[in-house]
C-alpha positions as a Markdown table, in Angstrom:
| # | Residue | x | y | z |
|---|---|---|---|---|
| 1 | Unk | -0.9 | 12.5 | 16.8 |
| 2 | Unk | 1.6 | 15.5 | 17.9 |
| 3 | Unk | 4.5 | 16.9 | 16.1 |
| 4 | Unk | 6.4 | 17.9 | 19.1 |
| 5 | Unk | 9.3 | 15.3 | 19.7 |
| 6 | Unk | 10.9 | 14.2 | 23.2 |
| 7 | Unk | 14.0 | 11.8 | 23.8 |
| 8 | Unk | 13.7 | 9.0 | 25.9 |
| 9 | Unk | 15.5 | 10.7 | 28.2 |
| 10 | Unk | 13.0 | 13.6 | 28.9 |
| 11 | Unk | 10.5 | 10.8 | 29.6 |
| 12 | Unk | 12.3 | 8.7 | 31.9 |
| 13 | Unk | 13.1 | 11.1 | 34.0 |
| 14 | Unk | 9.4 | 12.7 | 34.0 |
| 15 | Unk | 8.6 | 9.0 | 35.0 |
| 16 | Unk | 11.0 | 9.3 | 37.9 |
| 17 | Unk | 10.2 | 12.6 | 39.1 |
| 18 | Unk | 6.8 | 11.3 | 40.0 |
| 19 | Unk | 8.1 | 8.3 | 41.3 |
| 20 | Unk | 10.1 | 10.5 | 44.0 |
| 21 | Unk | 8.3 | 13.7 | 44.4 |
| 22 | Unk | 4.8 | 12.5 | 44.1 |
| 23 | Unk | 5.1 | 9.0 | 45.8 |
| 24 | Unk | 3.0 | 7.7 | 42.8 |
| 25 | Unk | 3.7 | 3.5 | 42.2 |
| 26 | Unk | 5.2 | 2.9 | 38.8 |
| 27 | Unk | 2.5 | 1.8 | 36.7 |
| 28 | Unk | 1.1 | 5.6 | 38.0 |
| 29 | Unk | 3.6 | 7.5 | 37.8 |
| 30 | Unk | 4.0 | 5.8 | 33.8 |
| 31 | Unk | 0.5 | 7.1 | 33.0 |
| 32 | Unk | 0.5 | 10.3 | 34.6 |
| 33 | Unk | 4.0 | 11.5 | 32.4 |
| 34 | Unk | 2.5 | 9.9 | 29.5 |
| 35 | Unk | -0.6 | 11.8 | 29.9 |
| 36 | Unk | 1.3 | 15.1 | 30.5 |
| 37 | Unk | 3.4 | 14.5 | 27.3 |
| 38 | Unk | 0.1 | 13.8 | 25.2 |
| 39 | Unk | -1.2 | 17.2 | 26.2 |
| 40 | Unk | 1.3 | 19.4 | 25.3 |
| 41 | Unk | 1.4 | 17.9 | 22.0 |
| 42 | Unk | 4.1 | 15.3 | 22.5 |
| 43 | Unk | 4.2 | 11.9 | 20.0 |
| 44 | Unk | 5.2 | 9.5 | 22.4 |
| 45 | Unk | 4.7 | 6.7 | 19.3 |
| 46 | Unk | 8.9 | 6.2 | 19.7 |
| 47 | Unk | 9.1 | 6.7 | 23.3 |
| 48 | Unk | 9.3 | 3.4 | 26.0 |
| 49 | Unk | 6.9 | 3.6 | 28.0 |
| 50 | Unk | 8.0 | 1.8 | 31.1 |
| 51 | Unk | 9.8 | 2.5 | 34.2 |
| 52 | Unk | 13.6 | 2.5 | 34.4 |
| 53 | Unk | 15.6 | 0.9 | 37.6 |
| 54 | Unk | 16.5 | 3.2 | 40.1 |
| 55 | Unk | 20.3 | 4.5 | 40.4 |
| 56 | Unk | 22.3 | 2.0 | 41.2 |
| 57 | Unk | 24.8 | 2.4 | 44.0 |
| 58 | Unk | 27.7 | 3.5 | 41.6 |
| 59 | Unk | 25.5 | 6.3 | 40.6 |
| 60 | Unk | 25.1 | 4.7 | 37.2 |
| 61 | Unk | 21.6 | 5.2 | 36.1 |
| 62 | Unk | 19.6 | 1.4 | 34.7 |
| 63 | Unk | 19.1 | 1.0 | 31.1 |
| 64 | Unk | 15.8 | 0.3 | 29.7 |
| 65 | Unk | 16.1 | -3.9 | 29.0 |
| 66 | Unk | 16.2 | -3.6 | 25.1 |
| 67 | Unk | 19.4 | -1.5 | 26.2 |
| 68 | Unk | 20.8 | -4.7 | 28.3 |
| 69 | Unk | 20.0 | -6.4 | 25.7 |
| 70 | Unk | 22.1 | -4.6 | 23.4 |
| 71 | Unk | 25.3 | -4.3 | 25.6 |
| 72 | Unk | 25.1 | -7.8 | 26.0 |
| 73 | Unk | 25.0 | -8.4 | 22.1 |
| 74 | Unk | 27.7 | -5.8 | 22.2 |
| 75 | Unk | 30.1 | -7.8 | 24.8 |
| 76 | Unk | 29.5 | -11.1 | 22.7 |
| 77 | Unk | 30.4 | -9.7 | 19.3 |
| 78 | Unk | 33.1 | -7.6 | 20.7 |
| 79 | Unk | 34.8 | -10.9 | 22.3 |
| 80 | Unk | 33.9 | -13.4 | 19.1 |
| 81 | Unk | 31.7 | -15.4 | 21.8 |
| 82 | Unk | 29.6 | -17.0 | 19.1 |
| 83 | Unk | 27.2 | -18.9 | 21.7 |
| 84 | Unk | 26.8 | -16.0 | 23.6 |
| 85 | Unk | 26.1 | -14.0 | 20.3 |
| 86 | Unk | 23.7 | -16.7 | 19.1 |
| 87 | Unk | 21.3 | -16.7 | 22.6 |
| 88 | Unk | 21.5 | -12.9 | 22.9 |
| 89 | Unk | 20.6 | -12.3 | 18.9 |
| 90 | Unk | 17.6 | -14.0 | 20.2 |
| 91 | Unk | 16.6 | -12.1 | 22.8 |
| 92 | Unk | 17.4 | -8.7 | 20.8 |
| 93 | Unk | 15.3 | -10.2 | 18.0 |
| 94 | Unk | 12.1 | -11.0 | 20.1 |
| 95 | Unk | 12.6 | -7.5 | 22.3 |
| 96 | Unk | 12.5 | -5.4 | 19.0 |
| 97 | Unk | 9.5 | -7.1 | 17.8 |
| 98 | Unk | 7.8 | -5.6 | 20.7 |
| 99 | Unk | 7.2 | -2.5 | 19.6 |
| 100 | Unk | 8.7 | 0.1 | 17.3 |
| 101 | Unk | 9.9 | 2.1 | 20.8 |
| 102 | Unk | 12.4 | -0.6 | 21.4 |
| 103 | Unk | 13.2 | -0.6 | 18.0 |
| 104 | Unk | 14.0 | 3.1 | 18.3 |
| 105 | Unk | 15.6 | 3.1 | 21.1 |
| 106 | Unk | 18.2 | 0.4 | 20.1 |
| 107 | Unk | 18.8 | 1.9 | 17.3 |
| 108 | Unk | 19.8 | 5.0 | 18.6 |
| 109 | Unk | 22.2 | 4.0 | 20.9 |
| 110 | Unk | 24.3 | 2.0 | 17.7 |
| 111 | Unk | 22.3 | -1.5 | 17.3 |
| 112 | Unk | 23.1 | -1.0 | 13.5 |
| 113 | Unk | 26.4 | -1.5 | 13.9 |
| 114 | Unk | 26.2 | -4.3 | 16.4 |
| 115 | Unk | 24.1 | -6.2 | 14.6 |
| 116 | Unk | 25.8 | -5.8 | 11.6 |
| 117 | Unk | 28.9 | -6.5 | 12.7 |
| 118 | Unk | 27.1 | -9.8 | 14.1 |
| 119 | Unk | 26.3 | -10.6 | 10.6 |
| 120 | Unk | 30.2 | -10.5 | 9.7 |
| 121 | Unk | 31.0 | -12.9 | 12.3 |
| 122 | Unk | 28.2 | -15.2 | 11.8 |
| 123 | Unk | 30.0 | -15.8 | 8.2 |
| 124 | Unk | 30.3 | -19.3 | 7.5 |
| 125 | Unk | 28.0 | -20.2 | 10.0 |
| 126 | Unk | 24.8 | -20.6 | 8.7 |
| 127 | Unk | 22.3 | -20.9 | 11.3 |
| 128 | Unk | 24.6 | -17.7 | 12.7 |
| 129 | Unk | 23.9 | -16.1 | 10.2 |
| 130 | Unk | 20.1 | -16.6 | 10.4 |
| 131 | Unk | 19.9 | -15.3 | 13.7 |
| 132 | Unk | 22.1 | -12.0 | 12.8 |
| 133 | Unk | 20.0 | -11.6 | 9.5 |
| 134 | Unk | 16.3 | -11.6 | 11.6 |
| 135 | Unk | 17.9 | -9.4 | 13.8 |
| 136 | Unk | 18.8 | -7.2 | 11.1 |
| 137 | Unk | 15.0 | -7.2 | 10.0 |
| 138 | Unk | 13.9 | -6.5 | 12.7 |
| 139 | Unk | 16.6 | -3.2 | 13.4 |
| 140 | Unk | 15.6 | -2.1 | 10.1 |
| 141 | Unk | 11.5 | -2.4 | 10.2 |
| 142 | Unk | 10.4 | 1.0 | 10.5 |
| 143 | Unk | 14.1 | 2.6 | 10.3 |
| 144 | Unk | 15.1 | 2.3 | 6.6 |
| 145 | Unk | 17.8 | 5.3 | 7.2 |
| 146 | Unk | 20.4 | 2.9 | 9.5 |
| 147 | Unk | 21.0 | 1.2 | 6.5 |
| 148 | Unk | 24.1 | 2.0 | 4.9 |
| 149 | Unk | 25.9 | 0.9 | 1.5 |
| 150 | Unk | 28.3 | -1.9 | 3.5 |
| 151 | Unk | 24.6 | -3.4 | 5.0 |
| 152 | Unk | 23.2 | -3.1 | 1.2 |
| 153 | Unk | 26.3 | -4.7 | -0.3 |
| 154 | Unk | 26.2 | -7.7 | 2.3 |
| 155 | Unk | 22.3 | -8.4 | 1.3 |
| 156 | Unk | 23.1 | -8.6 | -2.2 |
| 157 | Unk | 25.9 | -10.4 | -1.9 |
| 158 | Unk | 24.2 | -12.7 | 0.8 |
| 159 | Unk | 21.2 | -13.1 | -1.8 |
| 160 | Unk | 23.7 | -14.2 | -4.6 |
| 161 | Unk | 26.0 | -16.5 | -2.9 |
| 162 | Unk | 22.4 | -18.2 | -1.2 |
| 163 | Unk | 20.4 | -18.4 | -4.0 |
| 164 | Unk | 19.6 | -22.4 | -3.2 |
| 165 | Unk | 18.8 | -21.5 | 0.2 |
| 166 | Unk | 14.6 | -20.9 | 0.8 |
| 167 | Unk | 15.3 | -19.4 | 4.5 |
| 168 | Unk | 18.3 | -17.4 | 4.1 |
| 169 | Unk | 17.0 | -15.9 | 0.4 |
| 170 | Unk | 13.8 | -15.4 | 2.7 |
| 171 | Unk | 15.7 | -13.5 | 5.6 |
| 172 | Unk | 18.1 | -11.7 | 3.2 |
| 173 | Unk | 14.3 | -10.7 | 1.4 |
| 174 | Unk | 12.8 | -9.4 | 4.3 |
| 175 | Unk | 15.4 | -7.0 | 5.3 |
| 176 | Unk | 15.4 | -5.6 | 1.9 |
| 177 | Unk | 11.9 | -5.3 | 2.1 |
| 178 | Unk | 12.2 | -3.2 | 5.2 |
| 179 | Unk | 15.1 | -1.1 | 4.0 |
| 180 | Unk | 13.5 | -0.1 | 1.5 |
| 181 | Unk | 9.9 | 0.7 | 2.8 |
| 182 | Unk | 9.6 | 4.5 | 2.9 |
| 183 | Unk | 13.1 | 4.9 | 1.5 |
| 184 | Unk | 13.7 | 6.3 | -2.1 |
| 185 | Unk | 17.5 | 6.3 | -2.2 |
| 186 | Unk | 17.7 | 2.5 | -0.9 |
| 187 | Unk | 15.2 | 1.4 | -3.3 |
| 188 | Unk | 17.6 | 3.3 | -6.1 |
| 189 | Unk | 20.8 | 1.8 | -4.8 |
| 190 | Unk | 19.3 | -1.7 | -4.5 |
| 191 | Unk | 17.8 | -1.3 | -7.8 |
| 192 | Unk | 21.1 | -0.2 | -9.1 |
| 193 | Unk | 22.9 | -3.2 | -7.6 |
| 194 | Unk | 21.0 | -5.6 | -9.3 |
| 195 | Unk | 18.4 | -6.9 | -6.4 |
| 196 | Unk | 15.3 | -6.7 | -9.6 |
| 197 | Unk | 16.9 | -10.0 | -11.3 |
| 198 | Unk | 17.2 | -11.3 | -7.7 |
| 199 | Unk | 13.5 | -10.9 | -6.3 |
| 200 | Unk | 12.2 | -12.5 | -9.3 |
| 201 | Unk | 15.2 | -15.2 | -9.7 |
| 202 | Unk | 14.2 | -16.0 | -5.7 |
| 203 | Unk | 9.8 | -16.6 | -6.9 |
| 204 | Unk | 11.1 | -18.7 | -9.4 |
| 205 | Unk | 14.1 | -20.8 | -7.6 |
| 206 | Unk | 11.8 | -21.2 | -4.8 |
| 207 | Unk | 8.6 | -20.8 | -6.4 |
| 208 | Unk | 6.9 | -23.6 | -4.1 |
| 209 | Unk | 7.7 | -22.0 | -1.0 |
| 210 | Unk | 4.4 | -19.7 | 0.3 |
| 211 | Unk | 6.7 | -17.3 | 2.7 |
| 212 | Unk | 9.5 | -16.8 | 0.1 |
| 213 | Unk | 7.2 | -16.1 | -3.0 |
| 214 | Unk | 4.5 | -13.7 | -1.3 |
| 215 | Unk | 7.8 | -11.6 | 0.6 |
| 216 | Unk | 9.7 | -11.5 | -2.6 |
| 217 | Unk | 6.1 | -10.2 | -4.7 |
| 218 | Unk | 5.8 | -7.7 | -1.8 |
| 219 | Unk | 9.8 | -6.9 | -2.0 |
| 220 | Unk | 8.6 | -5.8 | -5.9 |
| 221 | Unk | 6.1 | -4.0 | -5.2 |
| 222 | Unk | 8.0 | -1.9 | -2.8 |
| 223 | Unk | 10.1 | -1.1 | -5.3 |
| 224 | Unk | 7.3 | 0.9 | -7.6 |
| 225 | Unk | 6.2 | 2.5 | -4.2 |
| 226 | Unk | 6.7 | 6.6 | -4.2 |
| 227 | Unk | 6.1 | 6.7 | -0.8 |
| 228 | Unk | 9.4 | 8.9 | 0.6 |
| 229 | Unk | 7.7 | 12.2 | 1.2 |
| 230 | Unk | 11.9 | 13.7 | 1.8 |
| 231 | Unk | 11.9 | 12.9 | -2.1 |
| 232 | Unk | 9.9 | 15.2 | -5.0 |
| 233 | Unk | 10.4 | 12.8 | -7.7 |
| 234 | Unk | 10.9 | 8.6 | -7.7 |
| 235 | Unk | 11.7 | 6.0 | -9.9 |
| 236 | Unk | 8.3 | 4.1 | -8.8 |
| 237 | Unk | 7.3 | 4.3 | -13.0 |
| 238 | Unk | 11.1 | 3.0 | -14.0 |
| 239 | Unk | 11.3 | 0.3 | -11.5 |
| 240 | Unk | 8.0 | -1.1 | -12.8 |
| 241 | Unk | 9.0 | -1.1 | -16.0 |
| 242 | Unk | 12.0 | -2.4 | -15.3 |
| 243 | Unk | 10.3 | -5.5 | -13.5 |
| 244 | Unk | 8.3 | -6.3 | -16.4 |
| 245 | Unk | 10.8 | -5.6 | -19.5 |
| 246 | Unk | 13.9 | -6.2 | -18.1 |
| 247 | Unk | 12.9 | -9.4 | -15.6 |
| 248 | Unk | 9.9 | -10.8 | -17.1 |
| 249 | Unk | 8.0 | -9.7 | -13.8 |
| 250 | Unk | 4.5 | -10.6 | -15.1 |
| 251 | Unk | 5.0 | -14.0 | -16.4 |
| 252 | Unk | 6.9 | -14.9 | -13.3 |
| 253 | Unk | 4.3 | -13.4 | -11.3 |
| 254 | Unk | 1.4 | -15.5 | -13.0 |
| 255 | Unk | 3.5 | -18.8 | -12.9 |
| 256 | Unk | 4.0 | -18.4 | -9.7 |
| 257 | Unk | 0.4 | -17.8 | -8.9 |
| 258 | Unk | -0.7 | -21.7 | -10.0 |
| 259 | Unk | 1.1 | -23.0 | -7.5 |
| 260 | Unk | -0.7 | -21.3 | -5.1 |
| 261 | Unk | -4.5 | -22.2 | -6.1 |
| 262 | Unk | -5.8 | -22.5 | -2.4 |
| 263 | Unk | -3.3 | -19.9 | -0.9 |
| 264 | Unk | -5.3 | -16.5 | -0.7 |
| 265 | Unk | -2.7 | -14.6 | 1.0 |
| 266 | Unk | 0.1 | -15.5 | -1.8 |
| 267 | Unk | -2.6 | -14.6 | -4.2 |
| 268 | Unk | -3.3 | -11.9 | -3.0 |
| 269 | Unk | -0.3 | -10.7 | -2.7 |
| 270 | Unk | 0.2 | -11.7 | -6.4 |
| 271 | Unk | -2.2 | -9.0 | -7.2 |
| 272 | Unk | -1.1 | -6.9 | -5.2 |
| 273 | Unk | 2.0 | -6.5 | -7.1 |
| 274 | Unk | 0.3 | -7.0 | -10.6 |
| 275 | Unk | -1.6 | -3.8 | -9.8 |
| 276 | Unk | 1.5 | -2.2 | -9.7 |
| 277 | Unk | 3.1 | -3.3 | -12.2 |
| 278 | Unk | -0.2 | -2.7 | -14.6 |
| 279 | Unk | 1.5 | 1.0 | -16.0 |
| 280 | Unk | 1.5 | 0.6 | -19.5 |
| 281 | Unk | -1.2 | -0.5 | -21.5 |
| 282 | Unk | 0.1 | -3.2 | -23.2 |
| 283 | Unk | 1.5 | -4.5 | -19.4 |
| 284 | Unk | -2.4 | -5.0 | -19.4 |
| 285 | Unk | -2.9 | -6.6 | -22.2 |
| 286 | Unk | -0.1 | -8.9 | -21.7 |
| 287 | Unk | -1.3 | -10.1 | -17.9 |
| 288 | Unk | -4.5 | -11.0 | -19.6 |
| 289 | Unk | -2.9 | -12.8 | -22.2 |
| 290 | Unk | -0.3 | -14.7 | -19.5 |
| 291 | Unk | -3.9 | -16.0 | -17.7 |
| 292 | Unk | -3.6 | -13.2 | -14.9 |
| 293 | Unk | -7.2 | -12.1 | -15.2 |
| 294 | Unk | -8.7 | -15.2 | -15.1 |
| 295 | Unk | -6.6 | -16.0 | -11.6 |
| 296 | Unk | -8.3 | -12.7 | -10.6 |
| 297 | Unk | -11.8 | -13.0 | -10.9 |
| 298 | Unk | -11.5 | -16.8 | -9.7 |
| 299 | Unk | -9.7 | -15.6 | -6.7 |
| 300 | Unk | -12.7 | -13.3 | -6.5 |
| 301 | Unk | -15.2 | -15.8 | -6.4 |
| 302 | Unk | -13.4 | -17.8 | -4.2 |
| 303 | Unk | -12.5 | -15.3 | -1.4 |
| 304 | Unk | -15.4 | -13.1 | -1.4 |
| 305 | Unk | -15.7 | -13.5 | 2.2 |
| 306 | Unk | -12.5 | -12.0 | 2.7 |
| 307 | Unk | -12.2 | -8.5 | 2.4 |
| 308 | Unk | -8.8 | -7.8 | 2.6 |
| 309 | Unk | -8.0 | -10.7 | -0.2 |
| 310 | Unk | -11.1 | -8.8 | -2.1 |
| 311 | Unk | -9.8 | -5.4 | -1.9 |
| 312 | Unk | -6.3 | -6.4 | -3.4 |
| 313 | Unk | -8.3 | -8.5 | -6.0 |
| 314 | Unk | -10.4 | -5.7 | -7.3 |
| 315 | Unk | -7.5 | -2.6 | -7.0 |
| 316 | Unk | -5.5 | -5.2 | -9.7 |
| 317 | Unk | -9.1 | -5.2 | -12.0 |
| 318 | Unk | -8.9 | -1.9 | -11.6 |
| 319 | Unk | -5.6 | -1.5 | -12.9 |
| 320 | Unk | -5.5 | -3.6 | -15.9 |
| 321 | Unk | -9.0 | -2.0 | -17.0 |
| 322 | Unk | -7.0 | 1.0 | -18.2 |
| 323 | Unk | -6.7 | -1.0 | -21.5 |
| 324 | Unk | -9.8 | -1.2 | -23.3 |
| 325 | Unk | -9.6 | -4.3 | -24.6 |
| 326 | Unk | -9.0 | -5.5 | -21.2 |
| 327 | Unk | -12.3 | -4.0 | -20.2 |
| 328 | Unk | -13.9 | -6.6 | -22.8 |
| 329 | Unk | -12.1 | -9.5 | -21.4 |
| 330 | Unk | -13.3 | -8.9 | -17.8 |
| 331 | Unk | -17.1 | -8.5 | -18.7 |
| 332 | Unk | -16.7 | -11.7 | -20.7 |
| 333 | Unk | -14.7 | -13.6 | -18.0 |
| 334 | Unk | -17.4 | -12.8 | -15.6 |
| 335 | Unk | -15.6 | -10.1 | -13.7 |
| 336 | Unk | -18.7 | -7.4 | -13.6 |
| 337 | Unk | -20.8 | -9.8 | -12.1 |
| 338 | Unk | -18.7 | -10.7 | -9.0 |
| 339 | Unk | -17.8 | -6.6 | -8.9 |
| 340 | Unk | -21.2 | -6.4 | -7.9 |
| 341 | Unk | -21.8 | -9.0 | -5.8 |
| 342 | Unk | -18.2 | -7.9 | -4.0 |
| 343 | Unk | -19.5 | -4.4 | -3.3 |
| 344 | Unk | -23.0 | -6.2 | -1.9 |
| 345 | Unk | -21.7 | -8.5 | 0.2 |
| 346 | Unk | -19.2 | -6.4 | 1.9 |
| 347 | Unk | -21.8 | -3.1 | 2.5 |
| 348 | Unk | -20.6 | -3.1 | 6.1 |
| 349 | Unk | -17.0 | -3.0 | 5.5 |
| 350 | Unk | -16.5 | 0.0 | 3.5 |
| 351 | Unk | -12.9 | -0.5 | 2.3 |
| 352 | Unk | -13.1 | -2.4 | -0.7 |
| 353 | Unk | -16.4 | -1.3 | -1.5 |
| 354 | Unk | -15.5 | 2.4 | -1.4 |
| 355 | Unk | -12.0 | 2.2 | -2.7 |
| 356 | Unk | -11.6 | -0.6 | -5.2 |
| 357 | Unk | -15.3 | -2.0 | -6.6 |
| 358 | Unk | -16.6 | 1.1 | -7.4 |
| 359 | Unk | -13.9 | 2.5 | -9.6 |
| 360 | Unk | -13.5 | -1.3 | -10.7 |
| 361 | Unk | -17.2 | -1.0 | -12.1 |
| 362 | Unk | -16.7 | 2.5 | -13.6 |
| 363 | Unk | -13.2 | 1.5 | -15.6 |
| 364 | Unk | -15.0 | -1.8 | -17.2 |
| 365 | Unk | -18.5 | 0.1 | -18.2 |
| 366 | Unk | -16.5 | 2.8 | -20.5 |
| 367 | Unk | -16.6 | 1.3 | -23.4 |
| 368 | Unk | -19.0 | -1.6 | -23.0 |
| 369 | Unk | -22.8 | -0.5 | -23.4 |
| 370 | Unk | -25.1 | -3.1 | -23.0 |
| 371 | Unk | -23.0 | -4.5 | -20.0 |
| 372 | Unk | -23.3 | -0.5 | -18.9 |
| 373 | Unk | -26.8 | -0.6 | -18.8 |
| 374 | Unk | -27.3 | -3.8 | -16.8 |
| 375 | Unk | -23.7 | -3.0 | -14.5 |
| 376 | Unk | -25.5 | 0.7 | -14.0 |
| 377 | Unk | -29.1 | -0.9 | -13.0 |
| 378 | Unk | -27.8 | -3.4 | -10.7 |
| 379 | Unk | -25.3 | -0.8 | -8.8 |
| 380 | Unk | -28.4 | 1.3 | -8.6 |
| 381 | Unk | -29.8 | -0.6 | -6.4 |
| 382 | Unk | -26.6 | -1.3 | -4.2 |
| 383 | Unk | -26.3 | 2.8 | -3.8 |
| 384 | Unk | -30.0 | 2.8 | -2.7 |
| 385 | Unk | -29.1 | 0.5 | 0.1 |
| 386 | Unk | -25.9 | 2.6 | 1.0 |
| 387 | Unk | -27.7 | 5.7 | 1.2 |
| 388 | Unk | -30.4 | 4.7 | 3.6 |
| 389 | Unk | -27.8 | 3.6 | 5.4 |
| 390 | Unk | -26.2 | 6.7 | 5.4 |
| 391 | Unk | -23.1 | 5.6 | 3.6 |
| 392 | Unk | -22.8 | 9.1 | 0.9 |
| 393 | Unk | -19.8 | 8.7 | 0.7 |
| 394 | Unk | -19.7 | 5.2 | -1.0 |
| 395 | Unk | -22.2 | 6.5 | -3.9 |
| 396 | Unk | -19.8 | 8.8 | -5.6 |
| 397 | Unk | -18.9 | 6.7 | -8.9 |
């Protein structure tokens, strides 16, 4: 992908010149500018790729839809037309979900500020206030920096006074989430405004609801992320700790995790978040004492067919078997055995097998000899089919 930028207006226009001075149809004239862009080094990854309206007769130029959209949303909240507001929310929502372009281009042209003065009105009206908040969401998923402290201080807020709610805790979680994402300082402030307490208050409050529980665990998560290259240094390690010694993260966490027996994706997404969380050694010990491992390595067995659900399983092995205690508990639960049989089954799909399983092996066969032995024997013989197969790459342990 390039590193050369363009606005939206560069492209449009290229679009149009080929429309008009090359008598090329649309979809044509679409392809040829994008392919033009694309060689010269262009990312087009934020740019709409689709054909404006011609000028109307005025001489004003047509705006892309998600740009209608936008006035319209603009009109309604502008004269307190809460219908209006409702139906076009709607629309704006579905539109950005399209693709990160539209999501761009809205929010470049000041649907931050629409939406969130949406969400103002919308107070007191729940259902409103729905619409505005999965607008919101969707504004902010993959453009953390439009949030700014008034938008943070109505989440909290909204997260506190709703706390009984399951579907506005939900939507007030998924913006966070987003916000967040790729965004040091708004983890920081969040953090610092008490959302920790909030996240794990939500799991337990609505601790039978699948969406609420697994966006909440991934909420957490996000917050241990260091994932804002614009900062040297995060709070990833004080976040965690935070979680677990300040909130009780890993015993809510675990609880949690019962209730969801047959749900793979909460579960996974459980261990997910337990992986991160796993930064101290006796964090380790203490999932293992809470019942976390043994939800791990069932979870193993039970989704083995899953790769995804596997490789989440097996990075949160990996994690805890920096205690070496730990180590002993998963050879004697059974977890060596399945490690294997994880990285056999899924020799064609080389994620978990190269990322998670073997590490996962390597971390339990420290400090435990005779299992070393047999665990070394047996993952002989899964290298030897990875290297006829070519797969090198997969035998480095």
């Amino acid at each position: 992908m390039g590193s050369k930028q363009i606005a939206q207006e560069t492209f449009d226009d290229a679009v149009q010149e080929n429309i008009t001075e090359f008598e090329m149809d649309p979809e044509e004239a679409v392809r040829e500018a994008v392919q033009q862009f694309e060689s010269q080094g262009v990312d087009l990854s934020n740019i709409v790729k689709a054909v404006r309206q011609p000028a109307s007769e005025n001489g004003q130029k047509q705006k892309h839809k998600i740009l209608l959209t936008l006035d319209s949303l603009g009109k309604a909240v502008a004269d307190s037309d809460l219908a209006e507001m409702a139906e076009q929310l709607v629309v704006f929502t579905d539109q950005c979900k399209e693709q990160l372009a539209f999501r761009y281009l809205a929010g470049q042209n000041g649907a931050y500020s629409v939406v969130f003065s949406a969400c103002q009105l919308a107070s007191g009206d729940r259902n409103l206030m729905l619409k505005a908040f999965y607008a919101l969401s969707a504004v902010l998923d993959g453009q953390p920096d439009l949030l700014d402290s008034a938008g943070q201080d109505l989440l909290l807020q909204t997260l506190k006074e709703c706390r009984e709610d399951a579907e506005m805790t939900l939507a007030g979680i998924r913006c966070i989430r987003h916000a967040c994402l790729k965004h040091e300082q708004n983890r920081q402030d969040f953090v610092k405004g008490g959302v920790l307490p909030l996240l794990t208050g939500a799991i337990v409050q609505h601790g039978d609801s699948a969406d609420v529980v697994r966006t909440a665990s991934s909420a957490l998560r996000i917050m241990t992320f260091d994932d804002d290259i614009r900062v040297p240094f995060g709070h990833a390690h004080d976040h965690a700790k935070m979680i677990v010694l300040e909130n009780d993260g890993l015993r809510v966490l675990i609880e949690a995790a019962k209730a969801f027996t047959d749900n793979s994706s909460v579960l996974s997404e459980l261990c997910a978040t337990l992986s991160r969380l796993s930064v101290r050694n006796e964090f380790c010990q203490e999932i293992v004492d809470l019942g976390g491992l043994n939800f791990m390595v069932s979870l193993l067995a039970d989704c083995i067919d899953h790769p995804d659900v596997v490789k989440q399983v097996l990075s949160a092995i990996r994690a805890v078997a920096g205690n070496d205690d730990v180590k002993d508990a998963i050879v004697n639960a059974g977890g060596t055995d399945l490690i294997v049989l994880a990285i056999s089954h899924h020799l064609s799909n080389p994620q978990p097998a190269s990322v998670s399983s073997p590490l996962s092996c390597r971390s339990v066969s420290k400090v435990v000899p005779p299992c070393a032995c047999w665990l070394c024997a047996n993952l002989r013989t899964v290298m030897s089919s990875w290297k006829a197969e070519g797969r090198w790459q997969l035998c480095r342990l």
